[in-house]
mmCIF file with all atom_site columns, C-alpha atoms in Angstrom:
data_model
loop_
_atom_site.group_PDB
_atom_site.id
_atom_site.type_symbol
_atom_site.label_atom_id
_atom_site.label_alt_id
_atom_site.label_comp_id
_atom_site.label_asym_id
_atom_site.label_entity_id
_atom_site.label_seq_id
_atom_site.pdbx_PDB_ins_code
_atom_site.Cartn_x
_atom_site.Cartn_y
_atom_site.Cartn_z
_atom_site.occupancy
_atom_site.B_iso_or_equiv
_atom_site.pdbx_formal_charge
_atom_site.auth_seq_id
_atom_site.auth_comp_id
_atom_site.auth_asym_id
_atom_site.auth_atom_id
_atom_site.pdbx_PDB_model_num
ATOM 1   C CA . GLU A 1 1   ? 11.715  10.795  4.705   1.00 0.00 ? 156 GLU A CA 1
ATOM 2   C CA . ILE A 1 2   ? 11.303  8.068   7.562   1.00 0.00 ? 157 ILE A CA 1
ATOM 3   C CA . VAL A 1 3   ? 12.669  4.620   6.474   1.00 0.00 ? 158 VAL A CA 1
ATOM 4   C CA . LEU A 1 4   ? 11.284  1.612   8.058   1.00 0.00 ? 159 LEU A CA 1
ATOM 5   C CA . THR A 1 5   ? 13.459  -1.523  8.002   1.00 0.00 ? 160 THR A CA 1
ATOM 6   C CA . GLN A 1 6   ? 11.962  -4.938  8.900   1.00 0.00 ? 161 GLN A CA 1
ATOM 7   C CA . SER A 1 7   ? 13.537  -8.235  9.776   1.00 0.00 ? 162 SER A CA 1
ATOM 8   C CA . PRO A 1 8   ? 13.813  -10.917 8.794   1.00 0.00 ? 163 PRO A CA 1
ATOM 9   C CA . ASP A 1 9   ? 12.645  -10.549 5.124   1.00 0.00 ? 164 ASP A CA 1
ATOM 10  C CA . PHE A 1 10  ? 11.438  -14.101 5.078   1.00 0.00 ? 165 PHE A CA 1
ATOM 11  C CA . GLN A 1 11  ? 10.852  -16.833 7.798   1.00 0.00 ? 166 GLN A CA 1
ATOM 12  C CA . SER A 1 12  ? 9.919   -20.367 7.481   1.00 0.00 ? 167 SER A CA 1
ATOM 13  C CA . VAL A 1 13  ? 8.092   -21.495 10.829  1.00 0.00 ? 168 VAL A CA 1
ATOM 14  C CA . THR A 1 14  ? 5.991   -24.367 12.028  1.00 0.00 ? 169 THR A CA 1
ATOM 15  C CA . PRO A 1 15  ? 2.550   -24.201 13.434  1.00 0.00 ? 170 PRO A CA 1
ATOM 16  C CA . LYS A 1 16  ? 2.342   -23.471 17.143  1.00 0.00 ? 171 LYS A CA 1
ATOM 17  C CA . GLU A 1 17  ? 5.654   -21.674 17.144  1.00 0.00 ? 172 GLU A CA 1
ATOM 18  C CA . LYS A 1 18  ? 6.142   -18.212 18.396  1.00 0.00 ? 173 LYS A CA 1
ATOM 19  C CA . VAL A 1 19  ? 7.000   -15.560 15.761  1.00 0.00 ? 174 VAL A CA 1
ATOM 20  C CA . THR A 1 20  ? 8.648   -12.208 16.277  1.00 0.00 ? 175 THR A CA 1
ATOM 21  C CA . ILE A 1 21  ? 9.084   -9.717  13.549  1.00 0.00 ? 176 ILE A CA 1
ATOM 22  C CA . THR A 1 22  ? 10.844  -6.466  14.062  1.00 0.00 ? 177 THR A CA 1
ATOM 23  C CA . CYS A 1 23  ? 10.501  -2.935  12.505  1.00 0.00 ? 178 CYS A CA 1
ATOM 24  C CA . ARG A 1 24  ? 12.977  -0.239  12.921  1.00 0.00 ? 179 ARG A CA 1
ATOM 25  C CA . ALA A 1 25  ? 12.441  3.413   12.073  1.00 0.00 ? 180 ALA A CA 1
ATOM 26  C CA . SER A 1 26  ? 15.333  5.740   10.882  1.00 0.00 ? 181 SER A CA 1
ATOM 27  C CA . GLN A 1 27  ? 14.133  8.280   13.438  1.00 0.00 ? 182 GLN A CA 1
ATOM 28  C CA . SER A 1 28  ? 11.838  8.420   16.310  1.00 0.00 ? 183 SER A CA 1
ATOM 29  C CA . ILE A 1 29  ? 8.291   8.194   15.580  1.00 0.00 ? 184 ILE A CA 1
ATOM 30  C CA . ASP A 1 30  ? 6.845   7.648   19.107  1.00 0.00 ? 185 ASP A CA 1
ATOM 31  C CA . ARG A 1 31  ? 4.009   5.062   18.877  1.00 0.00 ? 186 ARG A CA 1
ATOM 32  C CA . SER A 1 32  ? 2.893   6.004   15.230  1.00 0.00 ? 187 SER A CA 1
ATOM 33  C CA . LEU A 1 33  ? 3.292   2.535   13.902  1.00 0.00 ? 188 LEU A CA 1
ATOM 34  C CA . HIS A 1 34  ? 0.958   0.171   12.611  1.00 0.00 ? 189 HIS A CA 1
ATOM 35  C CA . TRP A 1 35  ? 1.025   -3.484  11.279  1.00 0.00 ? 190 TRP A CA 1
ATOM 36  C CA . TYR A 1 36  ? -0.873  -5.059  8.465   1.00 0.00 ? 191 TYR A CA 1
ATOM 37  C CA . GLN A 1 37  ? -1.039  -8.641  7.275   1.00 0.00 ? 192 GLN A CA 1
ATOM 38  C CA . GLN A 1 38  ? -1.283  -9.367  3.479   1.00 0.00 ? 193 GLN A CA 1
ATOM 39  C CA . LYS A 1 39  ? -2.350  -12.967 2.460   1.00 0.00 ? 194 LYS A CA 1
ATOM 40  C CA . PRO A 1 40  ? -1.559  -14.092 -1.100  1.00 0.00 ? 195 PRO A CA 1
ATOM 41  C CA . ASP A 1 41  ? -3.897  -12.368 -3.765  1.00 0.00 ? 196 ASP A CA 1
ATOM 42  C CA . GLN A 1 42  ? -5.548  -10.244 -1.075  1.00 0.00 ? 197 GLN A CA 1
ATOM 43  C CA . SER A 1 43  ? -5.473  -6.649  0.138   1.00 0.00 ? 198 SER A CA 1
ATOM 44  C CA . PRO A 1 44  ? -3.702  -5.628  3.279   1.00 0.00 ? 199 PRO A CA 1
ATOM 45  C CA . LYS A 1 45  ? -5.638  -5.977  6.596   1.00 0.00 ? 200 LYS A CA 1
ATOM 46  C CA . LEU A 1 46  ? -5.047  -3.849  9.629   1.00 0.00 ? 201 LEU A CA 1
ATOM 47  C CA . LEU A 1 47  ? -3.868  -5.938  12.646  1.00 0.00 ? 202 LEU A CA 1
ATOM 48  C CA . ILE A 1 48  ? -2.356  -3.688  15.101  1.00 0.00 ? 203 ILE A CA 1
ATOM 49  C CA . LYS A 1 49  ? -2.432  0.124   15.603  1.00 0.00 ? 204 LYS A CA 1
ATOM 50  C CA . TYR A 1 50  ? -0.370  2.593   17.513  1.00 0.00 ? 205 TYR A CA 1
ATOM 51  C CA . ALA A 1 51  ? 2.289   -0.005  18.137  1.00 0.00 ? 206 ALA A CA 1
ATOM 52  C CA . SER A 1 52  ? 0.265   -2.167  20.454  1.00 0.00 ? 207 SER A CA 1
ATOM 53  C CA . GLN A 1 53  ? -3.528  -1.756  20.048  1.00 0.00 ? 208 GLN A CA 1
ATOM 54  C CA . SER A 1 54  ? -5.172  -4.724  18.476  1.00 0.00 ? 209 SER A CA 1
ATOM 55  C CA . PHE A 1 55  ? -7.683  -3.932  15.778  1.00 0.00 ? 210 PHE A CA 1
ATOM 56  C CA . SER A 1 56  ? -11.237 -5.136  16.029  1.00 0.00 ? 211 SER A CA 1
ATOM 57  C CA . GLY A 1 57  ? -11.681 -8.861  15.197  1.00 0.00 ? 212 GLY A CA 1
ATOM 58  C CA . VAL A 1 58  ? -7.851  -9.591  15.283  1.00 0.00 ? 213 VAL A CA 1
ATOM 59  C CA . PRO A 1 59  ? -6.903  -12.961 17.043  1.00 0.00 ? 214 PRO A CA 1
ATOM 60  C CA . SER A 1 60  ? -5.354  -12.506 20.421  1.00 0.00 ? 215 SER A CA 1
ATOM 61  C CA . ARG A 1 61  ? -2.251  -14.261 19.371  1.00 0.00 ? 216 ARG A CA 1
ATOM 62  C CA . PHE A 1 62  ? -1.287  -11.266 17.471  1.00 0.00 ? 217 PHE A CA 1
ATOM 63  C CA . SER A 1 63  ? 0.374   -8.482  19.635  1.00 0.00 ? 218 SER A CA 1
ATOM 64  C CA . GLY A 1 64  ? 2.712   -5.636  19.177  1.00 0.00 ? 219 GLY A CA 1
ATOM 65  C CA . SER A 1 65  ? 5.133   -3.600  21.275  1.00 0.00 ? 220 SER A CA 1
ATOM 66  C CA . GLY A 1 66  ? 7.631   -0.835  21.035  1.00 0.00 ? 221 GLY A CA 1
ATOM 67  C CA . SER A 1 67  ? 7.955   2.951   20.775  1.00 0.00 ? 222 SER A CA 1
ATOM 68  C CA . GLY A 1 68  ? 10.445  5.457   19.498  1.00 0.00 ? 223 GLY A CA 1
ATOM 69  C CA . THR A 1 69  ? 12.536  3.675   16.879  1.00 0.00 ? 224 THR A CA 1
ATOM 70  C CA . ASP A 1 70  ? 12.006  -0.234  17.551  1.00 0.00 ? 225 ASP A CA 1
ATOM 71  C CA . PHE A 1 71  ? 8.960   -2.086  17.260  1.00 0.00 ? 226 PHE A CA 1
ATOM 72  C CA . THR A 1 72  ? 7.932   -5.718  17.409  1.00 0.00 ? 227 THR A CA 1
ATOM 73  C CA . LEU A 1 73  ? 5.145   -7.941  16.021  1.00 0.00 ? 228 LEU A CA 1
ATOM 74  C CA . THR A 1 74  ? 4.613   -11.152 17.902  1.00 0.00 ? 229 THR A CA 1
ATOM 75  C CA . ILE A 1 75  ? 2.570   -14.049 16.915  1.00 0.00 ? 230 ILE A CA 1
ATOM 76  C CA . ASN A 1 76  ? 2.106   -16.479 19.720  1.00 0.00 ? 231 ASN A CA 1
ATOM 77  C CA . GLY A 1 77  ? 0.997   -20.019 18.663  1.00 0.00 ? 232 GLY A CA 1
ATOM 78  C CA . LEU A 1 78  ? 1.277   -19.744 14.760  1.00 0.00 ? 233 LEU A CA 1
ATOM 79  C CA . GLU A 1 79  ? -1.582  -21.002 12.907  1.00 0.00 ? 234 GLU A CA 1
ATOM 80  C CA . PRO A 1 80  ? -1.549  -22.356 9.298   1.00 0.00 ? 235 PRO A CA 1
ATOM 81  C CA . GLU A 1 81  ? -3.883  -19.410 8.247   1.00 0.00 ? 236 GLU A CA 1
ATOM 82  C CA . ASP A 1 82  ? -1.229  -16.774 9.185   1.00 0.00 ? 237 ASP A CA 1
ATOM 83  C CA . ALA A 1 83  ? 0.969   -17.805 6.272   1.00 0.00 ? 238 ALA A CA 1
ATOM 84  C CA . ALA A 1 84  ? 1.108   -14.012 4.782   1.00 0.00 ? 239 ALA A CA 1
ATOM 85  C CA . THR A 1 85  ? 3.431   -10.913 4.331   1.00 0.00 ? 240 THR A CA 1
ATOM 86  C CA . TYR A 1 86  ? 3.406   -8.626  7.263   1.00 0.00 ? 241 TYR A CA 1
ATOM 87  C CA . TYR A 1 87  ? 4.109   -4.933  6.841   1.00 0.00 ? 242 TYR A CA 1
ATOM 88  C CA . CYS A 1 88  ? 4.852   -2.077  9.218   1.00 0.00 ? 243 CYS A CA 1
ATOM 89  C CA . HIS A 1 89  ? 3.674   1.378   8.425   1.00 0.00 ? 244 HIS A CA 1
ATOM 90  C CA . GLN A 1 90  ? 4.514   4.802   10.023  1.00 0.00 ? 245 GLN A CA 1
ATOM 91  C CA . SER A 1 91  ? 2.207   7.527   10.259  1.00 0.00 ? 246 SER A CA 1
ATOM 92  C CA . SER A 1 92  ? 4.333   10.129  12.235  1.00 0.00 ? 247 SER A CA 1
ATOM 93  C CA . THR A 1 93  ? 4.690   12.178  9.024   1.00 0.00 ? 248 THR A CA 1
ATOM 94  C CA . LEU A 1 94  ? 1.107   11.694  7.834   1.00 0.00 ? 249 LEU A CA 1
ATOM 95  C CA . PRO A 1 95  ? 0.007   12.274  5.077   1.00 0.00 ? 250 PRO A CA 1
ATOM 96  C CA . HIS A 1 96  ? 3.382   11.240  3.647   1.00 0.00 ? 251 HIS A CA 1
ATOM 97  C CA . SER A 1 97  ? 3.660   7.802   5.454   1.00 0.00 ? 252 SER A CA 1
ATOM 98  C CA . SER A 1 98  ? 5.962   5.089   4.589   1.00 0.00 ? 253 SER A CA 1
ATOM 99  C CA . PHE A 1 99  ? 5.854   1.200   4.842   1.00 0.00 ? 254 PHE A CA 1
ATOM 100 C CA . GLY A 1 100 ? 8.545   -1.365  5.612   1.00 0.00 ? 255 GLY A CA 1
ATOM 101 C CA . GLN A 1 101 ? 9.684   -3.667  2.894   1.00 0.00 ? 256 GLN A CA 1
ATOM 102 C CA . GLY A 1 102 ? 7.590   -6.493  4.313   1.00 0.00 ? 257 GLY A CA 1
ATOM 103 C CA . THR A 1 103 ? 8.270   -9.912  6.118   1.00 0.00 ? 258 THR A CA 1
ATOM 104 C CA . LYS A 1 104 ? 7.137   -13.009 4.302   1.00 0.00 ? 259 LYS A CA 1
ATOM 105 C CA . LEU A 1 105 ? 6.003   -15.882 6.691   1.00 0.00 ? 260 LEU A CA 1
ATOM 106 C CA . GLU A 1 106 ? 5.934   -19.430 5.380   1.00 0.00 ? 261 GLU A CA 1
ATOM 107 C CA . ILE A 1 107 ? 4.285   -22.287 7.241   1.00 0.00 ? 262 ILE A CA 1
ATOM 108 C CA . LYS A 1 108 ? 6.170   -25.456 6.949   1.00 0.00 ? 263 LYS A CA 1
ATOM 109 C CA . GLN B 2 1   ? -19.826 -3.437  6.874   1.00 0.00 ? 270 GLN B CA 1
ATOM 110 C CA . VAL B 2 2   ? -17.435 -1.155  5.097   1.00 0.00 ? 271 VAL B CA 1
ATOM 111 C CA . GLN B 2 3   ? -16.732 -1.940  1.522   1.00 0.00 ? 272 GLN B CA 1
ATOM 112 C CA . LEU B 2 4   ? -14.395 -0.259  -0.906  1.00 0.00 ? 273 LEU B CA 1
ATOM 113 C CA . VAL B 2 5   ? -14.489 -1.466  -4.467  1.00 0.00 ? 274 VAL B CA 1
ATOM 114 C CA . GLU B 2 6   ? -11.875 -0.188  -6.904  1.00 0.00 ? 275 GLU B CA 1
ATOM 115 C CA . SER B 2 7   ? -12.327 -0.226  -10.645 1.00 0.00 ? 276 SER B CA 1
ATOM 116 C CA . GLY B 2 8   ? -10.973 1.464   -13.854 1.00 0.00 ? 277 GLY B CA 1
ATOM 117 C CA . GLY B 2 9   ? -7.575  -0.330  -14.018 1.00 0.00 ? 278 GLY B CA 1
ATOM 118 C CA . GLY B 2 10  ? -6.276  -2.018  -17.302 1.00 0.00 ? 279 GLY B CA 1
ATOM 119 C CA . LEU B 2 11  ? -3.541  -1.890  -19.862 1.00 0.00 ? 280 LEU B CA 1
ATOM 120 C CA . VAL B 2 12  ? -2.255  1.457   -21.134 1.00 0.00 ? 281 VAL B CA 1
ATOM 121 C CA . LYS B 2 13  ? 0.842   2.679   -23.021 1.00 0.00 ? 282 LYS B CA 1
ATOM 122 C CA . PRO B 2 14  ? 3.525   4.791   -21.715 1.00 0.00 ? 283 PRO B CA 1
ATOM 123 C CA . GLY B 2 15  ? 2.291   8.509   -21.749 1.00 0.00 ? 284 GLY B CA 1
ATOM 124 C CA . GLY B 2 16  ? -1.235  7.392   -21.504 1.00 0.00 ? 285 GLY B CA 1
ATOM 125 C CA . SER B 2 17  ? -4.010  8.055   -19.033 1.00 0.00 ? 286 SER B CA 1
ATOM 126 C CA . LEU B 2 18  ? -6.349  6.064   -16.748 1.00 0.00 ? 287 LEU B CA 1
ATOM 127 C CA . ARG B 2 19  ? -9.012  7.051   -14.159 1.00 0.00 ? 288 ARG B CA 1
ATOM 128 C CA . LEU B 2 20  ? -9.520  4.930   -11.293 1.00 0.00 ? 289 LEU B CA 1
ATOM 129 C CA . SER B 2 21  ? -12.550 4.829   -8.984  1.00 0.00 ? 290 SER B CA 1
ATOM 130 C CA . CYS B 2 22  ? -13.325 3.577   -5.544  1.00 0.00 ? 291 CYS B CA 1
ATOM 131 C CA . ALA B 2 23  ? -16.972 3.048   -4.485  1.00 0.00 ? 292 ALA B CA 1
ATOM 132 C CA . ALA B 2 24  ? -17.606 3.154   -0.737  1.00 0.00 ? 293 ALA B CA 1
ATOM 133 C CA . SER B 2 25  ? -20.473 1.597   1.084   1.00 0.00 ? 294 SER B CA 1
ATOM 134 C CA . GLY B 2 26  ? -21.331 0.947   4.707   1.00 0.00 ? 295 GLY B CA 1
ATOM 135 C CA . LEU B 2 27  ? -19.793 4.082   6.030   1.00 0.00 ? 296 LEU B CA 1
ATOM 136 C CA . THR B 2 28  ? -20.470 7.844   6.105   1.00 0.00 ? 297 THR B CA 1
ATOM 137 C CA . PHE B 2 29  ? -18.052 8.567   3.357   1.00 0.00 ? 298 PHE B CA 1
ATOM 138 C CA . SER B 2 30  ? -18.035 12.432  3.774   1.00 0.00 ? 299 SER B CA 1
ATOM 139 C CA . ASP B 2 31  ? -16.735 11.853  7.409   1.00 0.00 ? 300 ASP B CA 1
ATOM 140 C CA . TYR B 2 32  ? -13.390 10.267  6.393   1.00 0.00 ? 301 TYR B CA 1
ATOM 141 C CA . TYR B 2 33  ? -10.130 11.060  4.655   1.00 0.00 ? 302 TYR B CA 1
ATOM 142 C CA . MET B 2 34  ? -9.251  8.570   2.120   1.00 0.00 ? 303 MET B CA 1
ATOM 143 C CA . THR B 2 35  ? -5.984  7.398   0.435   1.00 0.00 ? 304 THR B CA 1
ATOM 144 C CA . TRP B 2 36  ? -4.495  5.449   -2.559  1.00 0.00 ? 305 TRP B CA 1
ATOM 145 C CA . ILE B 2 37  ? -1.758  3.079   -2.172  1.00 0.00 ? 306 ILE B CA 1
ATOM 146 C CA . ARG B 2 38  ? -0.104  0.966   -4.850  1.00 0.00 ? 307 ARG B CA 1
ATOM 147 C CA . GLN B 2 39  ? 1.934   -2.247  -5.017  1.00 0.00 ? 308 GLN B CA 1
ATOM 148 C CA . ALA B 2 40  ? 4.009   -3.117  -7.905  1.00 0.00 ? 309 ALA B CA 1
ATOM 149 C CA . PRO B 2 41  ? 3.940   -6.791  -8.797  1.00 0.00 ? 310 PRO B CA 1
ATOM 150 C CA . GLY B 2 42  ? 5.790   -8.962  -6.321  1.00 0.00 ? 311 GLY B CA 1
ATOM 151 C CA . LYS B 2 43  ? 6.764   -5.646  -4.256  1.00 0.00 ? 312 LYS B CA 1
ATOM 152 C CA . GLY B 2 44  ? 5.834   -3.717  -1.175  1.00 0.00 ? 313 GLY B CA 1
ATOM 153 C CA . LEU B 2 45  ? 3.498   -1.227  -0.355  1.00 0.00 ? 314 LEU B CA 1
ATOM 154 C CA . ASP B 2 46  ? 3.885   2.408   -1.679  1.00 0.00 ? 315 ASP B CA 1
ATOM 155 C CA . TRP B 2 47  ? 1.722   5.346   -0.663  1.00 0.00 ? 316 TRP B CA 1
ATOM 156 C CA . VAL B 2 48  ? 0.281   7.579   -3.559  1.00 0.00 ? 317 VAL B CA 1
ATOM 157 C CA . SER B 2 49  ? -2.009  10.087  -2.538  1.00 0.00 ? 318 SER B CA 1
ATOM 158 C CA . TYR B 2 50  ? -4.388  11.429  0.265   1.00 0.00 ? 319 TYR B CA 1
ATOM 159 C CA . ILE B 2 51  ? -7.514  13.508  0.356   1.00 0.00 ? 320 ILE B CA 1
ATOM 160 C CA . SER B 2 52  ? -9.271  15.073  3.302   1.00 0.00 ? 321 SER B CA 1
ATOM 161 C CA . ASN B 2 53  ? -13.059 14.491  3.932   1.00 0.00 ? 322 ASN B CA 1
ATOM 162 C CA . SER B 2 54  ? -14.140 17.797  2.123   1.00 0.00 ? 323 SER B CA 1
ATOM 163 C CA . GLY B 2 55  ? -11.424 17.405  -0.648  1.00 0.00 ? 324 GLY B CA 1
ATOM 164 C CA . ARG B 2 56  ? -9.862  20.525  0.190   1.00 0.00 ? 325 ARG B CA 1
ATOM 165 C CA . THR B 2 57  ? -6.653  19.168  1.528   1.00 0.00 ? 326 THR B CA 1
ATOM 166 C CA . ILE B 2 58  ? -4.674  16.781  -1.039  1.00 0.00 ? 327 ILE B CA 1
ATOM 167 C CA . TYR B 2 59  ? -1.080  15.371  -0.825  1.00 0.00 ? 328 TYR B CA 1
ATOM 168 C CA . TYR B 2 60  ? 0.769   13.346  -3.320  1.00 0.00 ? 329 TYR B CA 1
ATOM 169 C CA . ALA B 2 61  ? 3.893   11.212  -3.186  1.00 0.00 ? 330 ALA B CA 1
ATOM 170 C CA . ASP B 2 62  ? 6.817   12.944  -5.070  1.00 0.00 ? 331 ASP B CA 1
ATOM 171 C CA . SER B 2 63  ? 6.807   10.131  -7.547  1.00 0.00 ? 332 SER B CA 1
ATOM 172 C CA . VAL B 2 64  ? 3.391   11.022  -8.813  1.00 0.00 ? 333 VAL B CA 1
ATOM 173 C CA . LYS B 2 65  ? 3.082   14.835  -8.067  1.00 0.00 ? 334 LYS B CA 1
ATOM 174 C CA . GLY B 2 66  ? 2.054   16.652  -11.220 1.00 0.00 ? 335 GLY B CA 1
ATOM 175 C CA . ARG B 2 67  ? 0.817   13.529  -13.038 1.00 0.00 ? 336 ARG B CA 1
ATOM 176 C CA . PHE B 2 68  ? -1.913  12.206  -10.857 1.00 0.00 ? 337 PHE B CA 1
ATOM 177 C CA . THR B 2 69  ? -4.832  13.732  -9.337  1.00 0.00 ? 338 THR B CA 1
ATOM 178 C CA . ILE B 2 70  ? -6.932  12.612  -6.519  1.00 0.00 ? 339 ILE B CA 1
ATOM 179 C CA . SER B 2 71  ? -10.525 13.665  -5.927  1.00 0.00 ? 340 SER B CA 1
ATOM 180 C CA . ARG B 2 72  ? -13.801 12.750  -4.528  1.00 0.00 ? 341 ARG B CA 1
ATOM 181 C CA . ASP B 2 73  ? -17.488 12.874  -4.816  1.00 0.00 ? 342 ASP B CA 1
ATOM 182 C CA . ASN B 2 74  ? -19.267 12.706  -1.373  1.00 0.00 ? 343 ASN B CA 1
ATOM 183 C CA . ALA B 2 75  ? -22.686 12.730  -3.116  1.00 0.00 ? 344 ALA B CA 1
ATOM 184 C CA . LYS B 2 76  ? -21.621 9.575   -4.997  1.00 0.00 ? 345 LYS B CA 1
ATOM 185 C CA . ASN B 2 77  ? -19.585 8.147   -2.196  1.00 0.00 ? 346 ASN B CA 1
ATOM 186 C CA . SER B 2 78  ? -16.748 7.723   -4.538  1.00 0.00 ? 347 SER B CA 1
ATOM 187 C CA . LEU B 2 79  ? -13.012 8.476   -4.630  1.00 0.00 ? 348 LEU B CA 1
ATOM 188 C CA . TYR B 2 80  ? -11.015 8.912   -7.897  1.00 0.00 ? 349 TYR B CA 1
ATOM 189 C CA . LEU B 2 81  ? -7.437  8.838   -9.157  1.00 0.00 ? 350 LEU B CA 1
ATOM 190 C CA . GLN B 2 82  ? -6.738  10.490  -12.507 1.00 0.00 ? 351 GLN B CA 1
ATOM 191 C CA . MET B 2 83  ? -3.352  9.236   -13.671 1.00 0.00 ? 352 MET B CA 1
ATOM 192 C CA . ASN B 2 84  ? -1.753  11.077  -16.565 1.00 0.00 ? 353 ASN B CA 1
ATOM 193 C CA . SER B 2 85  ? 1.620   10.768  -18.235 1.00 0.00 ? 354 SER B CA 1
ATOM 194 C CA . LEU B 2 86  ? 1.974   7.212   -17.163 1.00 0.00 ? 355 LEU B CA 1
ATOM 195 C CA . ARG B 2 87  ? 5.160   5.404   -16.880 1.00 0.00 ? 356 ARG B CA 1
ATOM 196 C CA . VAL B 2 88  ? 6.106   1.732   -16.894 1.00 0.00 ? 357 VAL B CA 1
ATOM 197 C CA . GLU B 2 89  ? 7.179   2.265   -13.251 1.00 0.00 ? 358 GLU B CA 1
ATOM 198 C CA . ASP B 2 90  ? 3.453   3.072   -12.248 1.00 0.00 ? 359 ASP B CA 1
ATOM 199 C CA . SER B 2 91  ? 2.412   -0.477  -12.960 1.00 0.00 ? 360 SER B CA 1
ATOM 200 C CA . ALA B 2 92  ? 1.015   -1.829  -9.818  1.00 0.00 ? 361 ALA B CA 1
ATOM 201 C CA . ILE B 2 93  ? -2.138  -2.847  -8.032  1.00 0.00 ? 362 ILE B CA 1
ATOM 202 C CA . TYR B 2 94  ? -3.844  0.370   -6.840  1.00 0.00 ? 363 TYR B CA 1
ATOM 203 C CA . TYR B 2 95  ? -5.647  0.178   -3.504  1.00 0.00 ? 364 TYR B CA 1
ATOM 204 C CA . CYS B 2 96  ? -8.081  2.807   -2.012  1.00 0.00 ? 365 CYS B CA 1
ATOM 205 C CA . ALA B 2 97  ? -8.069  2.698   1.799   1.00 0.00 ? 366 ALA B CA 1
ATOM 206 C CA . ARG B 2 98  ? -9.883  4.545   4.485   1.00 0.00 ? 367 ARG B CA 1
ATOM 207 C CA . VAL B 2 99  ? -7.935  6.674   6.789   1.00 0.00 ? 368 VAL B CA 1
ATOM 208 C CA . PHE B 2 100 ? -9.122  6.421   10.461  1.00 0.00 ? 369 PHE B CA 1
ATOM 209 C CA . SER B 2 101 ? -7.062  8.464   13.037  1.00 0.00 ? 370 SER B CA 1
ATOM 210 C CA . ASN B 2 102 ? -3.563  8.013   11.489  1.00 0.00 ? 371 ASN B CA 1
ATOM 211 C CA . PHE B 2 103 ? -3.811  4.346   9.979   1.00 0.00 ? 372 PHE B CA 1
ATOM 212 C CA . PHE B 2 104 ? -5.673  2.636   7.136   1.00 0.00 ? 373 PHE B CA 1
ATOM 213 C CA . ASP B 2 105 ? -8.428  0.536   8.658   1.00 0.00 ? 374 ASP B CA 1
ATOM 214 C CA . TYR B 2 106 ? -10.158 -0.735  5.496   1.00 0.00 ? 375 TYR B CA 1
ATOM 215 C CA . TRP B 2 107 ? -8.914  -1.468  2.069   1.00 0.00 ? 376 TRP B CA 1
ATOM 216 C CA . GLY B 2 108 ? -10.506 -2.363  -1.262  1.00 0.00 ? 377 GLY B CA 1
ATOM 217 C CA . GLN B 2 109 ? -9.551  -5.433  -3.231  1.00 0.00 ? 378 GLN B CA 1
ATOM 218 C CA . GLY B 2 110 ? -7.432  -3.344  -5.601  1.00 0.00 ? 379 GLY B CA 1
ATOM 219 C CA . THR B 2 111 ? -7.387  -2.769  -9.448  1.00 0.00 ? 380 THR B CA 1
ATOM 220 C CA . LEU B 2 112 ? -4.283  -3.642  -11.568 1.00 0.00 ? 381 LEU B CA 1
ATOM 221 C CA . VAL B 2 113 ? -2.700  -0.824  -13.724 1.00 0.00 ? 382 VAL B CA 1
ATOM 222 C CA . THR B 2 114 ? -0.295  -2.280  -16.301 1.00 0.00 ? 383 THR B CA 1
ATOM 223 C CA . VAL B 2 115 ? 1.656   0.328   -18.215 1.00 0.00 ? 384 VAL B CA 1
ATOM 224 C CA . SER B 2 116 ? 3.524   -1.334  -21.255 1.00 0.00 ? 385 SER B CA 1
ATOM 225 C CA . SER B 2 117 ? 4.041   -0.709  -25.022 1.00 0.00 ? 386 SER B CA 1
#
């Protein structure tokens, strides 16, 4: 089983700040890594697919990078509505995929 | 636009059963693989089960294998999850999601399952 470890678990940030969330896989997953945003009391929404490809309609301040075992989600110019928990997801072993534990972003 | 609407959640005693449904609209349902993912209260996301567009290929997480059954009715644009021998640890919000390529591009709003005596 591939384990995804996100860091940090929690981050308190101010608007307009640049935020970086990392996701490390326990073994190489090439670029089969996707990012989701889950706002309170909502279902998750796809942000980034295949490590760096933005999903339709996602604001350009969200970007992703990485390959192999180390991946990054970056939010350039944080907005108040970005308060959410962010999850990475690997599909290298689809259908048996796995998620990171989540990173909760609080806006100060 | 793609809409997925889950239903069928509720309170059930340990050892009981529930059948969840997911009604799909805004897509050609029979073209897509579908999946169930759950989220225990205050916890992260946990993949549960996966079914091919035809329904012939099915996979389960080890934690639910032998207790849960995924199925679909393409004529009714619906996905199902039959959950038997429920345990307290199965308590969660259950989401259905569309599988596109290798990621989950649309999710329903979820239905809450509570297993408690």
